[in-house]
Amino acid sequence: MNLRQILLAIALSSGLTLATVSHAQHRHWWRTADSIAPTTPTGLAASAVTSTSLTLSWSPATDNVGVTGYRVYVNGTLLLSSSSTSVQVTELLAGGTRSFTVAAFDAAGNVSAPSAPLSVTTPALTTTTPAPAPADSIAPATPSGLAASAVTSTSLTLSWRPATDNVGVTGYRVYCNGTLLFPSTSTSVDITDLLAGRTCAFTIAAFDAAGNVSALSAPLSVTTPPLADTTAPTTPPVSLPQIQWSAGMETGDLSEWSEKVNSGSADSVAVTALVAGIPPKTGNWVMRQSVTGSSGGTRMHRYPEVDALSRAGTTFYWSWWDYYPTKISFGSSDMFMPWQLASNDASGVGQPLWGLYFNGSNSTLILGWNPAGGAPAEGPHAGESGKKAYTSVVPVPVAQWVFFEVMIKPAGDFTGAIKIWMNGQVIFDQSLVKTRFPYVSLGGFMYATQNAYGSGLTPIPAHHYVDDVTISLGRMPYP
């Protein structure tokens, strides 16, 4: 047996694994694996320390074969491995203290002891809050040079010199006799719907974006000329009918009415025409009646005068101005009613009523008769029974004030009458009809209501505005 065979036998008996080697390598194939760890790294240092990052460096370790890399630990937890002796550590929490150590390792997996720990505290973040800008508390200068031009009986143009402000003038407020008319962003406004022959003291105040308001300008008193008298000398002057009651909402509320009754999604409130975004009719205030959901009704009642005139059998007139901002439409199974005349029996139960309804497709009006549950079946004319509907062919205008008049001749038999005008034009005329429950000795009572009552309306909310409601013994002037 030669030397190679002896060595091979020794290797096999010792459990060594043999590999084929080249002729140049066969002299070293029996060497054992590397088990010597690198030396411990030294000189651990931190530089370029910020609130959230730093650079860590150390002196190179040595190894019997060679150092492959280094493992960097923070607080004993492996952070990363590197083949160099310098690493950048990022995404640290500001204001925290950490203990860094480094261990070297070689290709055989031998790892050195960790280096001496290096404790590093990152600085806390610093924030600088800018000082708040001082609030603007300086009011604009008082407007001056107020002047009126193009004065007519019902309108004029008001102008003034621009005011100044430390930041900038946002707009102006225009007043008449101390009452705010409207704001404006310009220094010239057209004022309409004035009363002829009236005097108004105009003043102007400037305001800025911070809400500072200047003192009022010096007042400018303007008297509009009276309307020209076009009446022929032989024609007697028009006299107003005897007014029994009226409501103009100029008290800023609905206190002139007897009662408000709401059901479903609807309400009546007093608002200024300026807030409503519509032209005023008379004064500043109007009544807004609205249906705000899929169905609902709001009814403003007036009892004493209607009931007293009805009991006396006296013919009377109910008139009002109405403004519809947009067309109100609805389907065939829905409805909208702006006015009604109703009566109760002696037990207080609602009985026959006349109502004014809209046609949902073309905005014409329908005059409806509803005998209700307890009224005698016959009516409204003799020989008729059940509900009746009378139609008009004139649509209600939108985006303008419209004047309605209703004449009522109260009667519980077939001698009554109801006649309706819109802007001076007759649209309904029913005579020889019942207009109230046929009471014995006129028990119970009769009343009228201004309404917004409907369902399935477009748009929602559906608004209309009412002003100058009057009960009188004759027709009110129009226009």
Short mmCIF file of C-alpha atoms in Angstrom, two decimals:
data_model
loop_
_atom_site.label_atom_id
_atom_site.label_comp_id
_atom_site.label_asym_id
_atom_site.label_seq_id
_atom_site.Cartn_x
_atom_site.Cartn_y
_atom_site.Cartn_z
CA MET A 1 0.00 0.00 0.00
CA ASN A 2 1.48 3.36 -0.99
CA LEU A 3 1.38 6.58 1.02
CA ARG A 4 -1.66 7.94 -0.83
CA GLN A 5 -3.69 4.84 -0.13
CA ILE A 6 -2.70 4.97 3.58
CA LEU A 7 -3.79 8.57 3.87
CA LEU A 8 -7.05 7.79 2.05
CA ALA A 9 -7.85 5.03 4.50
CA ILE A 10 -7.12 7.32 7.46
CA ALA A 11 -9.43 9.97 6.00
CA LEU A 12 -12.30 7.56 5.44
CA SER A 13 -12.01 6.09 8.91
CA SER A 14 -12.08 9.64 10.39
CA GLY A 15 -15.32 10.55 8.54
CA LEU A 16 -13.72 13.15 6.32
CA THR A 17 -15.43 14.05 3.07
CA LEU A 18 -13.23 13.77 0.03
CA ALA A 19 -13.28 16.02 -2.95
CA THR A 20 -11.51 15.82 -6.24
CA VAL A 21 -8.65 18.27 -6.37
CA SER A 22 -6.20 19.29 -8.99
CA HIS A 23 -2.65 18.24 -9.06
CA ALA A 24 -1.64 21.67 -7.75
CA GLN A 25 -4.06 21.39 -4.81
CA HIS A 26 -3.63 17.77 -3.72
CA ARG A 27 -1.02 18.67 -1.18
CA HIS A 28 -3.62 20.73 0.98
CA TRP A 29 -6.92 18.82 0.68
CA TRP A 30 -6.73 17.44 4.22
CA ARG A 31 -6.75 20.90 5.89
CA THR A 32 -9.65 21.57 8.47
CA ALA A 33 -12.31 24.54 8.24
CA ASP A 34 -11.54 28.13 9.55
CA SER A 35 -12.83 28.49 13.16
CA ILE A 36 -10.99 31.62 14.27
CA ALA A 37 -13.23 34.74 14.76
CA PRO A 38 -12.09 38.21 13.73
CA THR A 39 -10.78 40.59 16.35
CA THR A 40 -13.24 42.91 18.14
CA PRO A 41 -13.77 46.23 16.28
CA THR A 42 -12.55 49.33 18.10
CA GLY A 43 -12.71 53.09 17.81
CA LEU A 44 -16.53 53.28 17.38
CA ALA A 45 -17.50 56.92 16.78
CA ALA A 46 -20.54 58.94 15.59
CA SER A 47 -20.46 62.03 13.37
CA ALA A 48 -22.85 64.24 11.40
CA VAL A 49 -25.49 63.70 14.10
CA THR A 50 -28.91 65.26 13.31
CA SER A 51 -32.31 64.81 14.92
CA THR A 52 -33.04 61.75 12.77
CA SER A 53 -29.67 60.49 11.37
CA LEU A 54 -25.93 60.02 12.02
CA THR A 55 -22.78 58.47 10.53
CA LEU A 56 -21.19 55.59 12.46
CA SER A 57 -17.50 54.58 11.88
CA TRP A 58 -14.88 52.29 13.51
CA SER A 59 -11.39 50.93 13.07
CA PRO A 60 -11.02 47.81 10.87
CA ALA A 61 -10.92 44.41 12.62
CA THR A 62 -8.37 41.69 11.64
CA ASP A 63 -8.82 38.00 10.91
CA ASN A 64 -6.53 35.02 10.22
CA VAL A 65 -8.15 34.66 6.78
CA GLY A 66 -9.93 37.95 6.21
CA VAL A 67 -12.86 40.08 7.52
CA THR A 68 -15.94 39.79 5.31
CA GLY A 69 -18.12 42.49 6.95
CA TYR A 70 -19.57 44.04 10.05
CA ARG A 71 -22.91 43.85 11.87
CA VAL A 72 -24.25 47.06 13.41
CA TYR A 73 -26.50 46.76 16.48
CA VAL A 74 -28.67 49.36 18.21
CA ASN A 75 -29.69 48.61 21.80
CA GLY A 76 -28.64 44.98 21.18
CA THR A 77 -30.85 44.55 18.08
CA LEU A 78 -29.26 44.00 14.65
CA LEU A 79 -29.81 47.14 12.59
CA LEU A 80 -27.86 46.37 9.41
CA SER A 81 -24.77 44.64 7.92
CA SER A 82 -22.02 46.46 6.04
CA SER A 83 -18.82 45.52 4.21
CA SER A 84 -17.27 48.91 5.06
CA THR A 85 -16.19 50.52 8.33
CA SER A 86 -18.59 53.47 7.99
CA VAL A 87 -22.41 53.50 7.67
CA GLN A 88 -25.12 56.15 7.63
CA VAL A 89 -28.01 55.45 10.01
CA THR A 90 -31.30 57.22 9.17
CA GLU A 91 -34.95 57.31 10.27
CA LEU A 92 -34.06 57.73 13.93
CA LEU A 93 -36.51 59.26 16.40
CA ALA A 94 -35.55 62.77 17.44
CA GLY A 95 -34.50 63.31 21.06
CA GLY A 96 -33.76 59.62 21.77
CA THR A 97 -30.65 57.91 23.20
CA ARG A 98 -29.31 54.69 21.62
CA SER A 99 -26.41 52.29 22.37
CA PHE A 100 -24.54 51.22 19.22
CA THR A 101 -22.18 48.19 18.98
CA VAL A 102 -20.36 46.60 16.03
CA ALA A 103 -19.21 42.99 15.48
CA ALA A 104 -16.95 41.71 12.67
CA PHE A 105 -17.55 38.45 10.79
CA ASP A 106 -15.58 36.36 8.27
CA ALA A 107 -16.55 34.17 5.33
CA ALA A 108 -16.65 31.06 7.55
CA GLY A 109 -19.38 32.72 9.68
CA ASN A 110 -17.11 33.40 12.66
CA VAL A 111 -18.30 36.54 14.52
CA SER A 112 -16.22 38.68 16.82
CA ALA A 113 -17.26 39.88 20.25
CA PRO A 114 -19.26 43.18 20.04
CA SER A 115 -17.34 46.38 20.32
CA ALA A 116 -17.49 48.63 23.35
CA PRO A 117 -20.91 50.35 23.22
CA LEU A 118 -21.22 53.91 21.95
CA SER A 119 -24.18 55.88 23.40
CA VAL A 120 -25.56 58.60 21.11
CA THR A 121 -28.46 61.01 21.82
CA THR A 122 -30.06 62.66 18.81
CA PRO A 123 -31.19 66.28 19.38
CA ALA A 124 -34.91 67.07 19.64
CA LEU A 125 -36.70 68.63 16.70
CA THR A 126 -37.13 72.38 16.93
CA THR A 127 -40.11 74.17 15.38
CA THR A 128 -40.57 77.84 14.91
CA THR A 129 -44.15 79.10 14.98
CA PRO A 130 -44.51 82.34 13.08
CA ALA A 131 -46.10 85.11 15.03
CA PRO A 132 -49.72 85.63 13.99
CA ALA A 133 -50.41 88.59 11.83
CA PRO A 134 -52.04 91.33 13.83
CA ALA A 135 -55.81 91.47 13.33
CA ASP A 136 -57.08 94.32 11.21
CA SER A 137 -59.07 96.62 13.50
CA ILE A 138 -58.91 99.80 11.45
CA ALA A 139 -62.19 100.86 9.85
CA PRO A 140 -62.28 102.36 6.34
CA ALA A 141 -62.51 106.11 5.93
CA THR A 142 -66.00 107.61 5.78
CA PRO A 143 -67.38 107.80 2.21
CA SER A 144 -67.89 111.32 0.87
CA GLY A 145 -69.26 113.11 -2.17
CA LEU A 146 -72.69 111.45 -2.03
CA ALA A 147 -74.81 112.60 -5.00
CA ALA A 148 -78.08 111.64 -6.73
CA SER A 149 -78.72 111.71 -10.45
CA ALA A 150 -81.36 110.54 -12.94
CA VAL A 151 -84.07 111.15 -10.32
CA THR A 152 -87.58 110.06 -11.35
CA SER A 153 -90.76 109.56 -9.36
CA THR A 154 -89.78 106.01 -8.42
CA SER A 155 -86.01 105.68 -9.02
CA LEU A 156 -82.63 107.41 -8.93
CA THR A 157 -78.88 106.73 -9.25
CA LEU A 158 -76.76 107.21 -6.13
CA SER A 159 -72.97 107.68 -6.38
CA TRP A 160 -70.07 108.62 -4.08
CA ARG A 161 -66.29 108.86 -3.95
CA PRO A 162 -64.37 105.68 -3.03
CA ALA A 163 -63.36 105.27 0.63
CA THR A 164 -59.84 104.22 1.63
CA ASP A 165 -58.67 101.51 4.05
CA ASN A 166 -55.33 100.31 5.45
CA VAL A 167 -55.91 96.90 3.81
CA GLY A 168 -58.68 97.47 1.30
CA VAL A 169 -62.37 98.37 1.07
CA THR A 170 -64.61 95.34 0.44
CA GLY A 171 -67.90 97.15 -0.18
CA TYR A 172 -70.47 99.72 0.87
CA ARG A 173 -73.83 99.65 2.69
CA VAL A 174 -76.61 101.87 1.40
CA TYR A 175 -79.18 103.21 3.89
CA CYS A 176 -82.45 105.11 3.48
CA ASN A 177 -83.72 106.91 6.58
CA GLY A 178 -81.42 104.70 8.67
CA THR A 179 -82.69 101.39 7.22
CA LEU A 180 -80.28 99.20 5.27
CA LEU A 181 -81.37 98.85 1.64
CA PHE A 182 -78.56 96.63 0.31
CA PRO A 183 -74.76 96.24 0.11
CA SER A 184 -72.76 97.09 -3.01
CA THR A 185 -69.21 96.53 -4.23
CA SER A 186 -69.28 99.59 -6.51
CA THR A 187 -69.53 103.33 -5.81
CA SER A 188 -72.69 103.79 -7.89
CA VAL A 189 -76.07 102.07 -7.50
CA ASP A 190 -79.49 102.28 -9.13
CA ILE A 191 -82.33 102.47 -6.60
CA THR A 192 -85.82 101.56 -7.82
CA ASP A 193 -89.30 100.94 -6.37
CA LEU A 194 -89.27 104.29 -4.55
CA LEU A 195 -92.53 105.97 -3.61
CA ALA A 196 -93.36 109.08 -5.63
CA GLY A 197 -93.33 112.34 -3.74
CA ARG A 198 -91.42 110.92 -0.76
CA THR A 199 -88.22 112.16 0.89
CA CYS A 200 -85.39 109.77 1.76
CA ALA A 201 -82.17 110.64 3.62
CA PHE A 202 -79.49 108.43 2.03
CA THR A 203 -76.26 107.55 3.87
CA ILE A 204 -73.33 105.27 2.95
CA ALA A 205 -70.91 103.25 5.12
CA ALA A 206 -67.79 101.44 3.86
CA PHE A 207 -66.68 98.06 5.22
CA ASP A 208 -63.58 95.86 4.85
CA ALA A 209 -62.95 92.11 4.83
CA ALA A 210 -62.30 92.08 8.59
CA GLY A 211 -65.80 93.42 9.28
CA ASN A 212 -64.69 96.94 10.22
CA VAL A 213 -67.34 99.51 9.23
CA SER A 214 -66.79 103.20 8.70
CA ALA A 215 -68.90 105.98 10.14
CA LEU A 216 -71.94 106.93 8.05
CA SER A 217 -71.46 109.52 5.35
CA ALA A 218 -73.13 112.87 5.58
CA PRO A 219 -76.82 112.32 4.69
CA LEU A 220 -78.13 113.24 1.27
CA SER A 221 -81.85 114.12 1.31
CA VAL A 222 -83.67 113.39 -1.95
CA THR A 223 -87.38 113.94 -2.65
CA THR A 224 -88.81 112.08 -5.61
CA PRO A 225 -91.23 114.13 -7.71
CA PRO A 226 -94.92 113.20 -7.53
CA LEU A 227 -96.43 111.19 -10.32
CA ALA A 228 -97.88 113.27 -13.09
CA ASP A 229 -101.66 113.65 -12.82
CA THR A 230 -103.03 112.12 -16.02
CA THR A 231 -106.62 112.03 -14.81
CA ALA A 232 -109.02 114.16 -16.83
CA PRO A 233 -110.48 117.02 -14.80
CA THR A 234 -114.01 115.65 -15.11
CA THR A 235 -113.01 112.22 -13.73
CA PRO A 236 -113.50 111.95 -9.96
CA PRO A 237 -110.42 110.82 -8.04
CA VAL A 238 -110.11 107.13 -7.25
CA SER A 239 -110.94 106.44 -3.61
CA LEU A 240 -109.68 103.41 -1.73
CA PRO A 241 -112.32 100.92 -0.67
CA GLN A 242 -113.12 100.55 3.00
CA ILE A 243 -110.25 98.34 4.25
CA GLN A 244 -111.22 95.94 7.03
CA TRP A 245 -107.76 94.42 7.64
CA SER A 246 -104.33 94.27 6.00
CA ALA A 247 -100.96 92.58 6.53
CA GLY A 248 -97.72 94.01 5.12
CA MET A 249 -95.29 92.12 7.43
CA GLU A 250 -93.46 95.42 8.12
CA THR A 251 -93.43 94.49 11.83
CA GLY A 252 -90.78 91.92 10.84
CA ASP A 253 -93.01 89.00 11.86
CA LEU A 254 -96.43 87.41 11.16
CA SER A 255 -98.22 88.92 14.17
CA GLU A 256 -100.89 90.54 11.93
CA TRP A 257 -102.36 87.08 11.23
CA SER A 258 -104.75 85.09 13.44
CA GLU A 259 -102.93 81.75 13.29
CA LYS A 260 -100.26 79.72 11.49
CA VAL A 261 -100.97 76.01 10.91
CA ASN A 262 -98.18 73.78 9.54
CA SER A 263 -98.27 70.14 8.55
CA GLY A 264 -95.53 67.99 7.03
CA SER A 265 -92.48 69.81 5.65
CA ALA A 266 -93.60 73.42 5.24
CA ASP A 267 -93.43 76.80 6.98
CA SER A 268 -94.27 80.51 6.69
CA VAL A 269 -91.83 83.19 7.88
CA ALA A 270 -91.32 86.94 7.52
CA VAL A 271 -88.14 87.87 5.61
CA THR A 272 -86.78 90.98 3.94
CA ALA A 273 -86.92 91.13 0.17
CA LEU A 274 -83.15 91.76 0.27
CA VAL A 275 -82.51 88.48 2.11
CA ALA A 276 -84.93 86.65 -0.20
CA GLY A 277 -83.12 88.00 -3.25
CA ILE A 278 -86.31 89.42 -4.81
CA PRO A 279 -87.43 92.97 -5.57
CA PRO A 280 -89.44 94.51 -2.71
CA LYS A 281 -93.13 95.22 -3.23
CA THR A 282 -94.05 97.71 -0.50
CA GLY A 283 -91.55 98.33 2.28
CA ASN A 284 -88.78 95.87 3.15
CA TRP A 285 -90.60 92.81 4.55
CA VAL A 286 -92.57 90.03 2.83
CA MET A 287 -93.98 86.64 3.88
CA ARG A 288 -92.16 83.59 2.48
CA GLN A 289 -94.24 80.40 2.29
CA SER A 290 -92.35 77.20 1.50
CA VAL A 291 -92.87 73.47 1.01
CA THR A 292 -89.48 72.00 1.97
CA GLY A 293 -90.02 68.26 1.55
CA SER A 294 -91.94 65.69 -0.45
CA SER A 295 -95.25 66.95 0.98
CA GLY A 296 -96.49 69.52 3.46
CA GLY A 297 -98.63 72.56 4.00
CA THR A 298 -98.38 75.92 5.72
CA ARG A 299 -101.54 78.02 6.11
CA MET A 300 -101.81 81.57 7.45
CA HIS A 301 -105.37 82.19 8.75
CA ARG A 302 -107.42 85.33 9.23
CA TYR A 303 -110.66 84.82 11.17
CA PRO A 304 -112.50 87.87 12.60
CA GLU A 305 -113.26 89.99 9.53
CA VAL A 306 -114.07 87.10 7.16
CA ASP A 307 -116.40 85.48 9.70
CA ALA A 308 -118.15 88.74 10.63
CA LEU A 309 -118.73 89.75 7.00
CA SER A 310 -119.92 86.22 6.18
CA ARG A 311 -122.44 86.21 9.04
CA ALA A 312 -123.77 89.58 7.87
CA GLY A 313 -124.01 88.37 4.25
CA THR A 314 -121.75 91.26 3.14
CA THR A 315 -119.80 90.89 -0.09
CA PHE A 316 -116.08 91.42 0.51
CA TYR A 317 -112.74 91.21 -1.32
CA TRP A 318 -109.52 89.38 -0.39
CA SER A 319 -106.51 90.65 -2.37
CA TRP A 320 -102.73 90.11 -2.25
CA TRP A 321 -99.49 90.44 -4.20
CA ASP A 322 -97.66 87.18 -4.97
CA TYR A 323 -94.11 86.52 -6.26
CA TYR A 324 -92.99 83.15 -7.68
CA PRO A 325 -89.18 83.09 -8.23
CA THR A 326 -89.41 80.05 -10.52
CA LYS A 327 -92.08 77.85 -12.06
CA ILE A 328 -93.48 75.23 -9.66
CA SER A 329 -94.25 71.94 -11.40
CA PHE A 330 -95.55 68.54 -10.29
CA GLY A 331 -97.15 65.35 -11.60
CA SER A 332 -100.80 64.51 -12.15
CA SER A 333 -101.15 62.81 -8.77
CA ASP A 334 -99.74 65.79 -6.81
CA MET A 335 -100.91 69.35 -6.16
CA PHE A 336 -100.05 72.89 -5.04
CA MET A 337 -102.61 75.27 -3.44
CA PRO A 338 -101.75 78.93 -2.60
CA TRP A 339 -105.17 80.15 -1.27
CA GLN A 340 -108.45 78.84 0.11
CA LEU A 341 -111.84 79.95 1.49
CA ALA A 342 -113.26 77.56 4.09
CA SER A 343 -116.05 77.25 6.63
CA ASN A 344 -116.64 75.08 9.69
CA ASP A 345 -119.91 73.60 10.90
CA ALA A 346 -121.27 74.30 14.37
CA SER A 347 -119.08 71.50 15.76
CA GLY A 348 -115.91 73.09 14.38
CA VAL A 349 -115.44 70.54 11.59
CA GLY A 350 -114.20 71.90 8.25
CA GLN A 351 -116.88 71.75 5.56
CA PRO A 352 -117.19 73.21 2.05
CA LEU A 353 -114.21 75.07 0.71
CA TRP A 354 -113.14 76.88 -2.42
CA GLY A 355 -109.45 76.58 -3.27
CA LEU A 356 -107.07 78.04 -5.81
CA TYR A 357 -104.77 75.36 -7.25
CA PHE A 358 -101.92 75.27 -9.79
CA ASN A 359 -101.85 73.17 -12.94
CA GLY A 360 -98.53 71.32 -12.54
CA SER A 361 -97.68 71.30 -16.26
CA ASN A 362 -98.33 74.87 -17.46
CA SER A 363 -98.74 77.07 -14.33
CA THR A 364 -102.33 77.99 -15.11
CA LEU A 365 -104.80 78.09 -12.21
CA ILE A 366 -107.71 75.87 -11.23
CA LEU A 367 -110.61 76.98 -9.02
CA GLY A 368 -111.77 73.95 -7.07
CA TRP A 369 -114.89 73.23 -5.01
CA ASN A 370 -114.75 70.53 -2.35
CA PRO A 371 -117.96 69.88 -0.37
CA ALA A 372 -115.98 67.97 2.33
CA GLY A 373 -117.55 65.24 4.39
CA GLY A 374 -120.43 66.79 6.29
CA ALA A 375 -121.85 69.29 3.81
CA PRO A 376 -125.10 68.61 1.97
CA ALA A 377 -124.31 66.80 -1.25
CA GLU A 378 -125.86 69.38 -3.60
CA GLY A 379 -123.54 72.14 -4.90
CA PRO A 380 -121.84 74.31 -5.69
CA HIS A 381 -124.62 75.09 -8.22
CA ALA A 382 -128.17 73.86 -7.75
CA GLY A 383 -128.52 70.31 -9.02
CA GLU A 384 -124.74 69.58 -8.87
CA SER A 385 -122.86 67.33 -6.46
CA GLY A 386 -119.29 66.22 -5.70
CA LYS A 387 -116.03 68.02 -6.33
CA LYS A 388 -115.79 70.57 -9.15
CA ALA A 389 -112.80 72.12 -10.93
CA TYR A 390 -112.91 75.25 -13.12
CA THR A 391 -109.86 76.02 -15.28
CA SER A 392 -108.11 79.14 -16.51
CA VAL A 393 -105.98 79.53 -19.64
CA VAL A 394 -103.70 82.30 -18.30
CA PRO A 395 -100.41 81.07 -16.72
CA VAL A 396 -99.11 82.73 -13.57
CA PRO A 397 -96.01 84.84 -14.41
CA VAL A 398 -92.73 84.07 -12.64
CA ALA A 399 -89.98 86.40 -11.35
CA GLN A 400 -92.41 89.33 -10.99
CA TRP A 401 -95.05 90.53 -8.56
CA VAL A 402 -98.57 89.38 -9.50
CA PHE A 403 -101.79 90.94 -8.09
CA PHE A 404 -104.68 88.63 -7.15
CA GLU A 405 -108.21 89.71 -6.13
CA VAL A 406 -111.01 87.43 -4.93
CA MET A 407 -114.60 88.68 -4.55
CA ILE A 408 -116.75 86.58 -2.19
CA LYS A 409 -120.50 86.91 -1.84
CA PRO A 410 -121.15 84.71 1.22
CA ALA A 411 -124.20 82.45 1.00
CA GLY A 412 -125.15 79.01 2.26
CA ASP A 413 -127.76 78.56 -0.48
CA PHE A 414 -127.31 79.00 -4.24
CA THR A 415 -127.20 82.83 -4.24
CA GLY A 416 -123.49 83.29 -3.52
CA ALA A 417 -120.69 84.18 -5.92
CA ILE A 418 -116.89 83.97 -6.22
CA LYS A 419 -114.91 85.96 -8.79
CA ILE A 420 -111.11 86.09 -9.23
CA TRP A 421 -108.85 88.56 -11.07
CA MET A 422 -105.12 88.20 -11.84
CA ASN A 423 -103.35 91.45 -12.74
CA GLY A 424 -106.73 93.05 -13.39
CA GLN A 425 -107.94 90.29 -15.75
CA VAL A 426 -110.91 88.09 -14.78
CA ILE A 427 -109.86 84.43 -14.70
CA PHE A 428 -112.82 82.90 -12.78
CA ASP A 429 -116.44 84.05 -12.37
CA GLN A 430 -118.88 81.68 -10.65
CA SER A 431 -122.30 82.96 -9.59
CA LEU A 432 -125.38 81.36 -8.06
CA VAL A 433 -123.18 79.07 -5.96
CA LYS A 434 -122.71 78.10 -2.34
CA THR A 435 -119.73 79.79 -0.72
CA ARG A 436 -120.21 78.52 2.84
CA PHE A 437 -121.89 75.80 4.90
CA PRO A 438 -125.70 76.35 5.03
CA TYR A 439 -125.91 76.92 8.78
CA VAL A 440 -129.09 77.41 10.69
CA SER A 441 -128.84 80.94 12.15
CA LEU A 442 -125.28 81.09 10.79
CA GLY A 443 -123.64 78.94 13.44
CA GLY A 444 -119.99 77.96 13.02
CA PHE A 445 -117.62 80.34 11.23
CA MET A 446 -115.92 81.15 7.91
CA TYR A 447 -112.29 82.05 7.22
CA ALA A 448 -109.66 82.42 4.46
CA THR A 449 -106.02 81.32 4.36
CA GLN A 450 -102.87 82.17 2.41
CA ASN A 451 -101.08 78.87 1.70
CA ALA A 452 -98.14 76.90 0.42
CA TYR A 453 -99.69 73.44 0.43
CA GLY A 454 -98.59 70.65 -1.90
CA SER A 455 -96.72 67.45 -2.72
CA GLY A 456 -94.23 66.15 -5.30
CA LEU A 457 -93.10 69.67 -6.16
CA THR A 458 -90.15 70.81 -8.27
CA PRO A 459 -88.03 72.62 -7.19
CA ILE A 460 -87.62 71.73 -3.51
CA PRO A 461 -87.84 73.86 -1.52
CA ALA A 462 -90.77 75.44 -3.39
CA HIS A 463 -91.09 79.12 -2.34
CA HIS A 464 -93.54 81.89 -3.04
CA TYR A 465 -93.63 85.36 -1.45
CA VAL A 466 -96.72 87.31 -0.35
CA ASP A 467 -97.16 91.01 0.45
CA ASP A 468 -99.94 93.56 1.04
CA VAL A 469 -102.77 91.14 1.91
CA THR A 470 -106.05 93.09 2.26
CA ILE A 471 -109.68 92.43 3.24
CA SER A 472 -111.85 95.25 1.88
CA LEU A 473 -115.40 96.11 0.88
CA GLY A 474 -114.38 96.95 -2.68
CA ARG A 475 -111.62 96.26 -5.20
CA MET A 476 -108.18 97.62 -4.40
CA PRO A 477 -106.50 99.79 -7.08
CA TYR A 478 -104.38 98.03 -9.71
CA PRO A 479 -101.65 98.57 -10.58
#
